[in-house]
Amino acid sequence: EGMAPPQRILFPPEKICMAWQQRQRPGAGLHNLGNTCFLNSVLQCLTYTPPLANYLLSREHGRSCRQQGFCMMCVMEAHVNKVLHSSASAIQPWTVVNVLTRIGEHFQVGMQEDAHEFLRYTVDAMQRARLSGSSDLDISSQATTIIHQIFGGSLRSRVTCLSCKAISDTYEAFLDIPLDIKAASSLNEALEDFVKPEQLDGENGYKCSK
């Protein structure tokens, strides 16, 4: 509602399968390579996200990728296939560790980093990889990558004038939502608090154009 339809569909939503497409035994664990527990925990979460894993196991990306040099989708495709096809009890995640500074230039091998920050940078790097070579795409089309359809969405910020009832909407794409979990007893409660209406007045008030 209110958003322009995408000019191009980069990945058909009907091809995204939310359940595992094949019966999958637990894959290999990950060795800690020296303060890489933040990285390992995020990789395990992403590896066992069914719609992402289904796509990466199909190797569809690797067959069509034309990106020169670093590509986070290729890195994750190699990692997930190695983990889920390995007969070992644990593997060393060098595939990802070796490109740590390409994921986020401030990340340093051997240093303990924030897991949530690493997750955000990794998902963002996968989104950029899927948009590679498509710099002229409109915002709505950018939201049709498989990454954005799995992890993202759009936020609508609506301002309603209390006097004339005029409505002003702005939209912003997101790949994650910052929720205050300390002030809530459940995920639903945290989401409800996030979208709770707020009355703006005083110095925070807007001057209505009408």
mmCIF file of C-alpha atoms in Angstrom:
data_model
loop_
_atom_site.group_PDB
_atom_site.id
_atom_site.type_symbol
_atom_site.label_atom_id
_atom_site.label_comp_id
_atom_site.label_asym_id
_atom_site.label_seq_id
_atom_site.Cartn_x
_atom_site.Cartn_y
_atom_site.Cartn_z
ATOM 1 C CA GLU A 1 0.000 0.000 0.000
ATOM 2 C CA GLY A 2 1.483 3.341 -1.075
ATOM 3 C CA MET A 3 4.706 1.810 -2.417
ATOM 4 C CA ALA A 4 5.603 1.714 -6.105
ATOM 5 C CA PRO A 5 5.610 -1.832 -7.535
ATOM 6 C CA PRO A 6 9.067 -3.221 -8.450
ATOM 7 C CA GLN A 7 10.181 -2.687 -12.028
ATOM 8 C CA ARG A 8 12.074 -6.005 -11.909
ATOM 9 C CA ILE A 9 11.657 -9.182 -9.848
ATOM 10 C CA LEU A 10 15.168 -10.411 -9.031
ATOM 11 C CA PHE A 11 14.040 -13.654 -7.373
ATOM 12 C CA PRO A 12 10.501 -15.073 -7.744
ATOM 13 C CA PRO A 13 8.948 -15.310 -4.250
ATOM 14 C CA GLU A 14 7.235 -18.590 -5.170
ATOM 15 C CA LYS A 15 10.684 -20.220 -5.473
ATOM 16 C CA ILE A 16 11.477 -19.540 -1.798
ATOM 17 C CA CYS A 17 10.817 -22.664 0.264
ATOM 18 C CA MET A 18 10.412 -21.974 3.985
ATOM 19 C CA ALA A 19 10.730 -25.651 5.012
ATOM 20 C CA TRP A 20 13.711 -27.928 4.361
ATOM 21 C CA GLN A 21 13.479 -29.275 0.811
ATOM 22 C CA GLN A 22 15.292 -32.459 1.739
ATOM 23 C CA ARG A 23 15.709 -34.362 4.961
ATOM 24 C CA GLN A 24 18.857 -32.902 6.468
ATOM 25 C CA ARG A 25 20.927 -34.452 9.206
ATOM 26 C CA PRO A 26 22.800 -32.050 11.513
ATOM 27 C CA GLY A 27 25.967 -30.881 9.812
ATOM 28 C CA ALA A 28 29.467 -30.450 11.181
ATOM 29 C CA GLY A 29 30.198 -28.229 14.138
ATOM 30 C CA LEU A 30 32.699 -25.363 13.932
ATOM 31 C CA HIS A 31 36.088 -25.207 15.593
ATOM 32 C CA ASN A 32 36.974 -22.003 17.423
ATOM 33 C CA LEU A 33 39.936 -20.541 15.536
ATOM 34 C CA GLY A 34 40.801 -18.063 18.289
ATOM 35 C CA ASN A 35 38.033 -15.713 19.437
ATOM 36 C CA THR A 36 35.738 -16.796 16.585
ATOM 37 C CA CYS A 37 32.788 -17.865 18.772
ATOM 38 C CA PHE A 38 30.846 -14.731 17.664
ATOM 39 C CA LEU A 39 31.369 -15.752 14.038
ATOM 40 C CA ASN A 40 30.616 -19.443 14.614
ATOM 41 C CA SER A 41 27.300 -18.771 16.357
ATOM 42 C CA VAL A 42 26.100 -16.502 13.526
ATOM 43 C CA LEU A 43 27.211 -18.970 10.832
ATOM 44 C CA GLN A 44 25.330 -21.785 12.559
ATOM 45 C CA CYS A 45 22.163 -19.647 12.739
ATOM 46 C CA LEU A 46 22.403 -18.814 9.026
ATOM 47 C CA THR A 47 23.268 -22.400 8.030
ATOM 48 C CA TYR A 48 20.099 -23.669 9.702
ATOM 49 C CA THR A 49 17.783 -20.995 8.268
ATOM 50 C CA PRO A 50 15.866 -23.304 5.862
ATOM 51 C CA PRO A 51 14.993 -20.890 2.992
ATOM 52 C CA LEU A 52 18.587 -19.618 2.839
ATOM 53 C CA ALA A 53 20.101 -23.101 3.178
ATOM 54 C CA ASN A 54 17.788 -24.515 0.475
ATOM 55 C CA TYR A 55 18.986 -21.852 -1.950
ATOM 56 C CA LEU A 56 22.672 -22.250 -1.097
ATOM 57 C CA LEU A 57 22.500 -26.064 -1.261
ATOM 58 C CA SER A 58 21.074 -25.805 -4.788
ATOM 59 C CA ARG A 59 24.267 -23.944 -5.818
ATOM 60 C CA GLU A 60 22.076 -21.790 -8.050
ATOM 61 C CA HIS A 61 24.005 -18.661 -7.129
ATOM 62 C CA GLY A 62 27.440 -20.073 -7.887
ATOM 63 C CA ARG A 63 26.374 -21.231 -11.347
ATOM 64 C CA SER A 64 25.252 -17.733 -12.340
ATOM 65 C CA CYS A 65 27.613 -15.473 -10.340
ATOM 66 C CA ARG A 66 29.673 -13.107 -12.482
ATOM 67 C CA GLN A 67 31.083 -11.025 -9.636
ATOM 68 C CA GLN A 68 34.824 -10.444 -9.723
ATOM 69 C CA GLY A 69 36.695 -11.005 -6.451
ATOM 70 C CA PHE A 70 34.875 -11.134 -3.110
ATOM 71 C CA CYS A 71 31.257 -12.343 -3.145
ATOM 72 C CA MET A 72 29.560 -13.060 0.185
ATOM 73 C CA MET A 73 26.948 -15.286 -1.451
ATOM 74 C CA CYS A 74 29.679 -17.483 -2.934
ATOM 75 C CA VAL A 75 31.415 -17.588 0.470
ATOM 76 C CA MET A 76 28.210 -18.640 2.246
ATOM 77 C CA GLU A 77 27.351 -21.139 -0.489
ATOM 78 C CA ALA A 78 30.740 -22.827 -0.034
ATOM 79 C CA HIS A 79 30.460 -22.753 3.767
ATOM 80 C CA VAL A 80 26.919 -24.151 4.023
ATOM 81 C CA ASN A 81 27.619 -26.941 1.542
ATOM 82 C CA LYS A 82 30.804 -27.856 3.393
ATOM 83 C CA VAL A 83 29.038 -27.937 6.788
ATOM 84 C CA LEU A 84 25.969 -29.891 5.698
ATOM 85 C CA HIS A 85 27.822 -32.372 3.466
ATOM 86 C CA SER A 86 30.757 -33.021 5.794
ATOM 87 C CA SER A 87 31.142 -36.364 7.565
ATOM 88 C CA ALA A 88 33.442 -34.767 10.146
ATOM 89 C CA SER A 89 32.168 -33.857 13.614
ATOM 90 C CA ALA A 90 33.558 -30.318 13.214
ATOM 91 C CA ILE A 91 35.285 -28.226 10.559
ATOM 92 C CA GLN A 92 37.414 -25.087 10.590
ATOM 93 C CA PRO A 93 35.438 -22.157 9.093
ATOM 94 C CA TRP A 94 38.413 -20.633 7.255
ATOM 95 C CA THR A 95 36.199 -19.937 4.221
ATOM 96 C CA VAL A 96 34.585 -17.116 6.209
ATOM 97 C CA VAL A 97 37.432 -16.187 8.565
ATOM 98 C CA ASN A 98 39.738 -15.526 5.610
ATOM 99 C CA VAL A 99 37.392 -12.822 4.277
ATOM 100 C CA LEU A 100 36.489 -11.301 7.655
ATOM 101 C CA THR A 101 37.867 -7.851 6.785
ATOM 102 C CA ARG A 102 35.974 -7.925 3.476
ATOM 103 C CA ILE A 103 32.705 -8.461 5.372
ATOM 104 C CA GLY A 104 33.493 -5.506 7.659
ATOM 105 C CA GLU A 105 36.808 -3.643 7.378
ATOM 106 C CA HIS A 106 36.902 -3.017 11.148
ATOM 107 C CA PHE A 107 36.703 -6.737 11.990
ATOM 108 C CA GLN A 108 40.063 -8.198 12.990
ATOM 109 C CA VAL A 109 41.016 -11.873 12.943
ATOM 110 C CA GLY A 110 41.772 -13.036 16.476
ATOM 111 C CA MET A 111 39.719 -10.274 18.115
ATOM 112 C CA GLN A 112 36.418 -10.923 19.879
ATOM 113 C CA GLU A 113 33.656 -9.085 18.000
ATOM 114 C CA ASP A 114 29.930 -8.498 18.526
ATOM 115 C CA ALA A 115 27.799 -11.358 17.110
ATOM 116 C CA HIS A 116 24.819 -9.150 16.256
ATOM 117 C CA GLU A 117 27.039 -6.683 14.415
ATOM 118 C CA PHE A 118 28.660 -9.531 12.480
ATOM 119 C CA LEU A 119 25.215 -10.871 11.543
ATOM 120 C CA ARG A 120 24.134 -7.450 10.238
ATOM 121 C CA TYR A 121 27.308 -7.025 8.175
ATOM 122 C CA THR A 122 27.048 -10.583 6.790
ATOM 123 C CA VAL A 123 23.407 -10.265 5.716
ATOM 124 C CA ASP A 124 24.142 -6.823 4.239
ATOM 125 C CA ALA A 125 27.128 -8.251 2.327
ATOM 126 C CA MET A 126 24.903 -11.023 0.924
ATOM 127 C CA GLN A 127 22.345 -8.416 -0.154
ATOM 128 C CA ARG A 128 25.056 -6.361 -1.889
ATOM 129 C CA ALA A 129 26.277 -9.491 -3.668
ATOM 130 C CA ARG A 130 22.786 -10.170 -5.011
ATOM 131 C CA LEU A 131 22.546 -6.542 -6.220
ATOM 132 C CA SER A 132 25.974 -6.573 -7.863
ATOM 133 C CA GLY A 133 25.752 -5.199 -11.387
ATOM 134 C CA SER A 134 22.276 -3.757 -10.771
ATOM 135 C CA SER A 135 23.098 -0.248 -9.516
ATOM 136 C CA ASP A 136 20.261 1.354 -11.485
ATOM 137 C CA LEU A 137 17.509 -0.617 -9.731
ATOM 138 C CA ASP A 138 14.663 1.180 -7.995
ATOM 139 C CA ILE A 139 14.175 0.632 -4.247
ATOM 140 C CA SER A 140 11.200 -1.692 -4.715
ATOM 141 C CA SER A 141 13.172 -3.913 -7.112
ATOM 142 C CA GLN A 142 16.111 -4.084 -4.685
ATOM 143 C CA ALA A 143 13.711 -5.581 -2.149
ATOM 144 C CA THR A 144 13.051 -8.584 -4.418
ATOM 145 C CA THR A 145 16.417 -10.298 -3.865
ATOM 146 C CA ILE A 146 16.196 -13.639 -2.074
ATOM 147 C CA ILE A 147 18.116 -12.130 0.865
ATOM 148 C CA HIS A 148 15.731 -9.216 1.332
ATOM 149 C CA GLN A 149 12.709 -11.492 0.984
ATOM 150 C CA ILE A 150 14.028 -13.821 3.715
ATOM 151 C CA PHE A 151 15.414 -11.279 6.178
ATOM 152 C CA GLY A 152 14.022 -7.890 5.237
ATOM 153 C CA GLY A 153 10.960 -5.788 4.758
ATOM 154 C CA SER A 154 9.835 -2.181 4.630
ATOM 155 C CA LEU A 155 9.026 0.187 7.478
ATOM 156 C CA ARG A 156 6.258 2.721 6.982
ATOM 157 C CA SER A 157 6.478 5.816 9.130
ATOM 158 C CA ARG A 158 3.113 7.591 9.175
ATOM 159 C CA VAL A 159 2.531 11.092 10.529
ATOM 160 C CA THR A 160 -1.106 12.187 10.947
ATOM 161 C CA CYS A 161 -2.011 15.800 11.672
ATOM 162 C CA LEU A 162 -4.277 15.881 14.718
ATOM 163 C CA SER A 163 -5.991 19.027 13.409
ATOM 164 C CA CYS A 164 -6.709 18.480 9.697
ATOM 165 C CA LYS A 165 -6.067 14.691 9.644
ATOM 166 C CA ALA A 166 -3.625 15.015 6.720
ATOM 167 C CA ILE A 167 -1.410 11.917 6.395
ATOM 168 C CA SER A 168 2.266 11.818 5.391
ATOM 169 C CA ASP A 169 3.963 8.451 4.800
ATOM 170 C CA THR A 170 7.650 7.619 4.335
ATOM 171 C CA TYR A 171 9.072 4.177 3.600
ATOM 172 C CA GLU A 172 12.423 2.645 4.461
ATOM 173 C CA ALA A 173 13.780 -0.794 3.613
ATOM 174 C CA PHE A 174 15.306 -2.831 6.454
ATOM 175 C CA LEU A 175 17.237 -6.071 6.900
ATOM 176 C CA ASP A 176 16.735 -6.173 10.656
ATOM 177 C CA ILE A 177 14.639 -4.423 13.300
ATOM 178 C CA PRO A 178 16.101 -3.090 16.579
ATOM 179 C CA LEU A 179 13.777 -4.219 19.380
ATOM 180 C CA ASP A 180 13.977 -3.297 23.072
ATOM 181 C CA ILE A 181 13.901 -6.736 24.701
ATOM 182 C CA LYS A 182 14.587 -5.494 28.238
ATOM 183 C CA ALA A 183 11.250 -3.701 28.433
ATOM 184 C CA ALA A 184 9.212 -6.600 27.013
ATOM 185 C CA SER A 185 8.313 -10.086 28.218
ATOM 186 C CA SER A 186 7.818 -11.559 24.725
ATOM 187 C CA LEU A 187 8.738 -10.980 21.085
ATOM 188 C CA ASN A 188 5.169 -9.936 20.269
ATOM 189 C CA GLU A 189 5.226 -7.379 23.068
ATOM 190 C CA ALA A 190 8.554 -5.982 21.826
ATOM 191 C CA LEU A 191 7.144 -5.677 18.293
ATOM 192 C CA GLU A 192 3.978 -3.985 19.579
ATOM 193 C CA ASP A 193 6.099 -1.481 21.501
ATOM 194 C CA PHE A 194 8.196 -0.825 18.377
ATOM 195 C CA VAL A 195 5.136 0.196 16.319
ATOM 196 C CA LYS A 196 3.250 1.960 19.130
ATOM 197 C CA PRO A 197 1.931 5.385 18.018
ATOM 198 C CA GLU A 198 3.601 8.434 19.550
ATOM 199 C CA GLN A 199 2.099 11.900 19.868
ATOM 200 C CA LEU A 200 4.552 14.604 18.849
ATOM 201 C CA ASP A 201 4.207 17.981 20.517
ATOM 202 C CA GLY A 202 6.291 20.864 21.816
ATOM 203 C CA GLU A 203 9.797 20.894 20.346
ATOM 204 C CA ASN A 204 9.141 17.475 18.756
ATOM 205 C CA GLY A 205 5.994 18.698 16.982
ATOM 206 C CA TYR A 206 5.747 19.029 13.190
ATOM 207 C CA LYS A 207 4.386 22.068 11.372
ATOM 208 C CA CYS A 208 1.631 20.768 9.109
ATOM 209 C CA SER A 209 1.971 22.029 5.507
ATOM 210 C CA LYS A 210 -1.818 22.353 5.360
#
